[in-house]
Amino acid sequence: MTDTPTQLFIGGAWVDAADGATMPVDDPATGDVLCHVADAGPKDAGLAEEAAVQAQEEWARTAPRVRSEILRRAYEIIVERTDELAHTMTSEMGKPLAEARGEVAYAAEFFRWFSEEAVRVDGGYGTLPDGRNRMLLSRRPVGPCLLITPWNFPLAMGTRKIGPAVAAGCTMVLKPAPQTPLSSLALAAILKEAGLPDGVLNVVTTSRAGEVCEPLLRGGRIRKLSFTGSTAVGQLLLAQSAEAVVRTSMELGGNAPFIVFEDADLDKAVDGAMIAKMRNMGEACTAANRFFVHRSVAEEFGRRLAERMGALVVGPGTQDGVDVGPLIDRAGRAKVEDLVADAVERGARVLVGGRTPEGPGCFYPPTVLTDVSAGSRLMQTEIFGPVAAILTFDDEDEVVRRANDTPWGLVGYIFTEGLDRALRVSERLEVGMVGLNTGLVSNPAAPFGGVKQSGLGREGGRVGIDEFLEYQYLAVPVR
Ligand code: NAP
């Protein structure tokens, strides 16, 4: 941790906040302060914006191959430093080291993927219907971007935005979550080492997100906002973006249904549930939030899931053999406790877990609730913790209707051995992604994103770079 920068990264230099302010970074496993980092105010954000604006024109002209190779070098450095980056991430965020290493690999892949995409941006040439006019289409970087990321995937949420922005030729200001600034600062240092020119990426860590970001969004020089976080904050930022008509990409909250049909392979379903629920201690937008299990297999599924969940080892993520780290902070844990208490009051049975342990750190045990009533609050909000809530259903139409009965639409999981049913139900689910007999959908080569209040746009895949490009059409009459 001693080598991780703790200052702001502006115009290629490491600087303190203009007013000298700092903020603590806590270890959620102990509650201890790990270190202090610079706490930017609006003046620092203005300097970061200025650096991005000044760098934009030249960066847009840089050869795609050069941009590609910077990303490729950064990918290689990240992979080489997997252990160091994983340790930083576990210290500030809590996830077990094995998961942190997995996230480092996932994060690095976005740089590799977009290093390959940087040289594949194409245009077009065509004859218009009148047979006389021609059109030339070229693709341009959208311009300076504001990237705002959450704490739950501190490295990957950064690379998923920085990768396509760099590939497209955009400059940027990154504002990471205040709980997990160190991973983003480490990433900035790696990109500098990989040859990213000064001013292309600027990082402002701050405890004053609103004060720092609003002037940038309303000011007219930032041309794009890419945000990952809660739907409530996304809605606020969309409103702020309206004034200067800033282009937006929104990766927001989820409320994933996990549907187990009567013909499912229960081994696959339980394996899938463990990933869809327990990845990142349940603190994932893709986390299975509502388990709909066919009445005929619900008891067996609940029993097997409770057995697996109950066997997980809870503890500090840096310790060997730990499967489940602490939640991000006390507020996050209190929310989980309230949701479980509400479900139990409304008749849910606790098959395993459900009790906050004594002692320091924000730990919460893996928990399985069954007989959850449809009116429970955890049906209509992201649990963001290691709690599986099981409801039963009787037929396909009913479960599709109930699965879609939510304002969110990020991802859904279906477990069935019938191909017809799998396709039929996937098509009817109002979600951007479906896991069929799997609990994991995230992949840098696939378009990640949701419908309804889960967001706008896609990250990753062939389309990920489009979010950072504009078309320019050139009309050419030919006589
Ligand atoms: P959050 O509270 O919405 O915060 C996300 C980011 O927005 C943080 O950096 C936060 O900084 C910042 N922010 C908050 N208010 C702001 C404002 N007024 N102006 C500018 N920035 C502001 O979400 P979170 O609790 O960190 O993350 C969890 C949420 O992210 C969940 O809803 C989860 O589903 C979602 N998520 C979605 C995806 C996806 O791809 N769809 C991926 C991961 C997470 P402060 O903390 O300082 O306010």
PDB file of C-alpha atoms in Angstrom, residues 52-170:
ATOM      1  CA  ALA A  52      -8.797  17.236 -20.098  1.00  0.00           C
ATOM      2  CA  VAL A  53     -10.083  20.001 -22.385  1.00  0.00           C
ATOM      3  CA  GLN A  54      -6.557  21.153 -23.283  1.00  0.00           C
ATOM      4  CA  ALA A  55      -5.420  17.602 -24.079  1.00  0.00           C
ATOM      5  CA  GLN A  56      -8.475  16.685 -26.182  1.00  0.00           C
ATOM      6  CA  GLU A  57      -7.552  17.978 -29.645  1.00  0.00           C
ATOM      7  CA  GLU A  58      -4.115  16.442 -29.823  1.00  0.00           C
ATOM      8  CA  TRP A  59      -5.289  13.196 -28.246  1.00  0.00           C
ATOM      9  CA  ALA A  60      -8.072  12.886 -30.830  1.00  0.00           C
ATOM     10  CA  ARG A  61      -5.411  13.168 -33.564  1.00  0.00           C
ATOM     11  CA  THR A  62      -3.168  10.503 -32.029  1.00  0.00           C
ATOM     12  CA  ALA A  63      -2.908   7.417 -34.218  1.00  0.00           C
ATOM     13  CA  PRO A  64      -5.298   4.651 -33.149  1.00  0.00           C
ATOM     14  CA  ARG A  65      -2.354   2.246 -33.074  1.00  0.00           C
ATOM     15  CA  VAL A  66      -0.624   4.430 -30.487  1.00  0.00           C
ATOM     16  CA  ARG A  67      -3.734   4.513 -28.303  1.00  0.00           C
ATOM     17  CA  SER A  68      -4.103   0.776 -28.741  1.00  0.00           C
ATOM     18  CA  GLU A  69      -0.561   0.084 -27.635  1.00  0.00           C
ATOM     19  CA  ILE A  70      -0.842   2.239 -24.524  1.00  0.00           C
ATOM     20  CA  LEU A  71      -3.862   0.172 -23.470  1.00  0.00           C
ATOM     21  CA  ARG A  72      -2.049  -3.035 -24.286  1.00  0.00           C
ATOM     22  CA  ARG A  73       0.951  -2.018 -22.164  1.00  0.00           C
ATOM     23  CA  ALA A  74      -1.345  -1.020 -19.302  1.00  0.00           C
ATOM     24  CA  TYR A  75      -3.055  -4.434 -19.588  1.00  0.00           C
ATOM     25  CA  GLU A  76       0.310  -6.144 -19.243  1.00  0.00           C
ATOM     26  CA  ILE A  77       1.369  -4.055 -16.254  1.00  0.00           C
ATOM     27  CA  ILE A  78      -1.929  -4.742 -14.478  1.00  0.00           C
ATOM     28  CA  VAL A  79      -1.520  -8.482 -15.020  1.00  0.00           C
ATOM     29  CA  GLU A  80       2.086  -8.361 -13.757  1.00  0.00           C
ATOM     30  CA  ARG A  81       0.960  -6.505 -10.628  1.00  0.00           C
ATOM     31  CA  THR A  82      -2.064  -8.657  -9.903  1.00  0.00           C
ATOM     32  CA  ASP A  83      -1.119  -9.426  -6.307  1.00  0.00           C
ATOM     33  CA  GLU A  84      -0.306  -5.859  -5.395  1.00  0.00           C
ATOM     34  CA  LEU A  85      -3.510  -4.476  -6.955  1.00  0.00           C
ATOM     35  CA  ALA A  86      -5.605  -7.242  -5.388  1.00  0.00           C
ATOM     36  CA  HIS A  87      -4.177  -6.440  -2.001  1.00  0.00           C
ATOM     37  CA  THR A  88      -4.966  -2.741  -2.372  1.00  0.00           C
ATOM     38  CA  MET A  89      -8.512  -3.572  -3.442  1.00  0.00           C
ATOM     39  CA  THR A  90      -9.121  -6.000  -0.593  1.00  0.00           C
ATOM     40  CA  SER A  91      -7.785  -3.510   1.940  1.00  0.00           C
ATOM     41  CA  GLU A  92     -10.096  -0.683   0.884  1.00  0.00           C
ATOM     42  CA  MET A  93     -13.141  -2.661  -0.221  1.00  0.00           C
ATOM     43  CA  GLY A  94     -13.139  -5.920   1.741  1.00  0.00           C
ATOM     44  CA  LYS A  95     -13.589  -8.644  -0.894  1.00  0.00           C
ATOM     45  CA  PRO A  96     -11.476 -11.777  -0.323  1.00  0.00           C
ATOM     46  CA  LEU A  97      -8.100 -11.775  -2.059  1.00  0.00           C
ATOM     47  CA  ALA A  98      -9.080 -14.567  -4.449  1.00  0.00           C
ATOM     48  CA  GLU A  99     -12.034 -12.492  -5.656  1.00  0.00           C
ATOM     49  CA  ALA A 100      -9.875  -9.379  -5.843  1.00  0.00           C
ATOM     50  CA  ARG A 101      -7.419 -11.265  -8.072  1.00  0.00           C
ATOM     51  CA  GLY A 102     -10.364 -12.282 -10.238  1.00  0.00           C
ATOM     52  CA  GLU A 103     -11.425  -8.654 -10.507  1.00  0.00           C
ATOM     53  CA  VAL A 104      -7.900  -7.581 -11.466  1.00  0.00           C
ATOM     54  CA  ALA A 105      -7.996 -10.098 -14.341  1.00  0.00           C
ATOM     55  CA  TYR A 106     -11.494  -8.922 -15.361  1.00  0.00           C
ATOM     56  CA  ALA A 107     -10.430  -5.259 -15.159  1.00  0.00           C
ATOM     57  CA  ALA A 108      -7.282  -5.865 -17.222  1.00  0.00           C
ATOM     58  CA  GLU A 109      -9.338  -7.596 -19.921  1.00  0.00           C
ATOM     59  CA  PHE A 110     -11.199  -4.348 -20.658  1.00  0.00           C
ATOM     60  CA  PHE A 111      -7.869  -2.759 -21.586  1.00  0.00           C
ATOM     61  CA  ARG A 112      -6.901  -5.720 -23.757  1.00  0.00           C
ATOM     62  CA  TRP A 113     -10.314  -5.764 -25.430  1.00  0.00           C
ATOM     63  CA  PHE A 114     -10.349  -2.031 -26.135  1.00  0.00           C
ATOM     64  CA  SER A 115      -6.726  -2.051 -27.284  1.00  0.00           C
ATOM     65  CA  GLU A 116      -8.021  -4.383 -29.989  1.00  0.00           C
ATOM     66  CA  GLU A 117     -11.081  -2.209 -30.703  1.00  0.00           C
ATOM     67  CA  ALA A 118      -9.109   1.059 -30.940  1.00  0.00           C
ATOM     68  CA  VAL A 119      -7.829   0.086 -34.401  1.00  0.00           C
ATOM     69  CA  ARG A 120     -11.187  -1.204 -35.672  1.00  0.00           C
ATOM     70  CA  VAL A 121     -13.197   2.044 -35.654  1.00  0.00           C
ATOM     71  CA  ASP A 122     -14.568   2.342 -39.155  1.00  0.00           C
ATOM     72  CA  GLY A 123     -16.503   4.846 -41.230  1.00  0.00           C
ATOM     73  CA  GLY A 124     -18.506   4.603 -44.433  1.00  0.00           C
ATOM     74  CA  TYR A 125     -18.933   5.749 -47.987  1.00  0.00           C
ATOM     75  CA  GLY A 126     -22.163   5.528 -49.916  1.00  0.00           C
ATOM     76  CA  THR A 127     -24.306   6.819 -52.745  1.00  0.00           C
ATOM     77  CA  LEU A 128     -27.470   8.552 -51.588  1.00  0.00           C
ATOM     78  CA  PRO A 129     -30.842   7.495 -53.070  1.00  0.00           C
ATOM     79  CA  ASP A 130     -30.788  10.289 -55.679  1.00  0.00           C
ATOM     80  CA  GLY A 131     -27.753   8.605 -57.251  1.00  0.00           C
ATOM     81  CA  ARG A 132     -25.829  11.871 -57.354  1.00  0.00           C
ATOM     82  CA  ASN A 133     -24.888  12.797 -53.824  1.00  0.00           C
ATOM     83  CA  ARG A 134     -22.360  10.815 -51.868  1.00  0.00           C
ATOM     84  CA  MET A 135     -22.013  10.516 -48.147  1.00  0.00           C
ATOM     85  CA  LEU A 136     -18.829  10.049 -46.194  1.00  0.00           C
ATOM     86  CA  LEU A 137     -19.196   8.922 -42.604  1.00  0.00           C
ATOM     87  CA  SER A 138     -16.434   9.319 -40.086  1.00  0.00           C
ATOM     88  CA  ARG A 139     -16.360   8.678 -36.390  1.00  0.00           C
ATOM     89  CA  ARG A 140     -15.001  11.192 -33.917  1.00  0.00           C
ATOM     90  CA  PRO A 141     -14.343  11.051 -30.187  1.00  0.00           C
ATOM     91  CA  VAL A 142     -17.228  12.624 -28.323  1.00  0.00           C
ATOM     92  CA  GLY A 143     -14.820  14.879 -26.366  1.00  0.00           C
ATOM     93  CA  PRO A 144     -13.835  15.331 -22.717  1.00  0.00           C
ATOM     94  CA  CYS A 145     -15.695  12.875 -20.481  1.00  0.00           C
ATOM     95  CA  LEU A 146     -16.637  12.704 -16.811  1.00  0.00           C
ATOM     96  CA  LEU A 147     -16.456   9.136 -15.505  1.00  0.00           C
ATOM     97  CA  ILE A 148     -18.056   8.377 -12.122  1.00  0.00           C
ATOM     98  CA  THR A 149     -17.571   4.943 -10.557  1.00  0.00           C
ATOM     99  CA  PRO A 150     -18.917   3.051  -7.507  1.00  0.00           C
ATOM    100  CA  TRP A 151     -16.993   1.235  -4.777  1.00  0.00           C
ATOM    101  CA  ASN A 152     -18.103  -2.351  -5.420  1.00  0.00           C
ATOM    102  CA  PHE A 153     -15.740  -3.142  -8.335  1.00  0.00           C
ATOM    103  CA  PRO A 154     -13.103  -0.469  -7.746  1.00  0.00           C
ATOM    104  CA  LEU A 155     -10.768  -1.447 -10.595  1.00  0.00           C
ATOM    105  CA  ALA A 156     -13.065  -2.969 -13.213  1.00  0.00           C
ATOM    106  CA  MET A 157     -15.628  -0.158 -13.200  1.00  0.00           C
ATOM    107  CA  GLY A 158     -12.728   2.188 -13.968  1.00  0.00           C
ATOM    108  CA  THR A 159     -11.171   0.155 -16.792  1.00  0.00           C
ATOM    109  CA  ARG A 160     -14.611  -0.516 -18.312  1.00  0.00           C
ATOM    110  CA  LYS A 161     -14.924   3.243 -18.899  1.00  0.00           C
ATOM    111  CA  ILE A 162     -11.297   4.344 -19.348  1.00  0.00           C
ATOM    112  CA  GLY A 163     -10.589   1.560 -21.892  1.00  0.00           C
ATOM    113  CA  PRO A 164     -13.177   2.623 -24.494  1.00  0.00           C
ATOM    114  CA  ALA A 165     -12.602   6.344 -23.815  1.00  0.00           C
ATOM    115  CA  VAL A 166      -8.862   5.973 -24.487  1.00  0.00           C
ATOM    116  CA  ALA A 167      -9.534   3.780 -27.528  1.00  0.00           C
ATOM    117  CA  ALA A 168     -11.965   6.327 -28.967  1.00  0.00           C
ATOM    118  CA  GLY A 169      -9.607   9.272 -28.403  1.00  0.00           C
ATOM    119  CA  CYS A 170     -11.458  10.978 -25.542  1.00  0.00           C
TER     120      CYS A 170
END
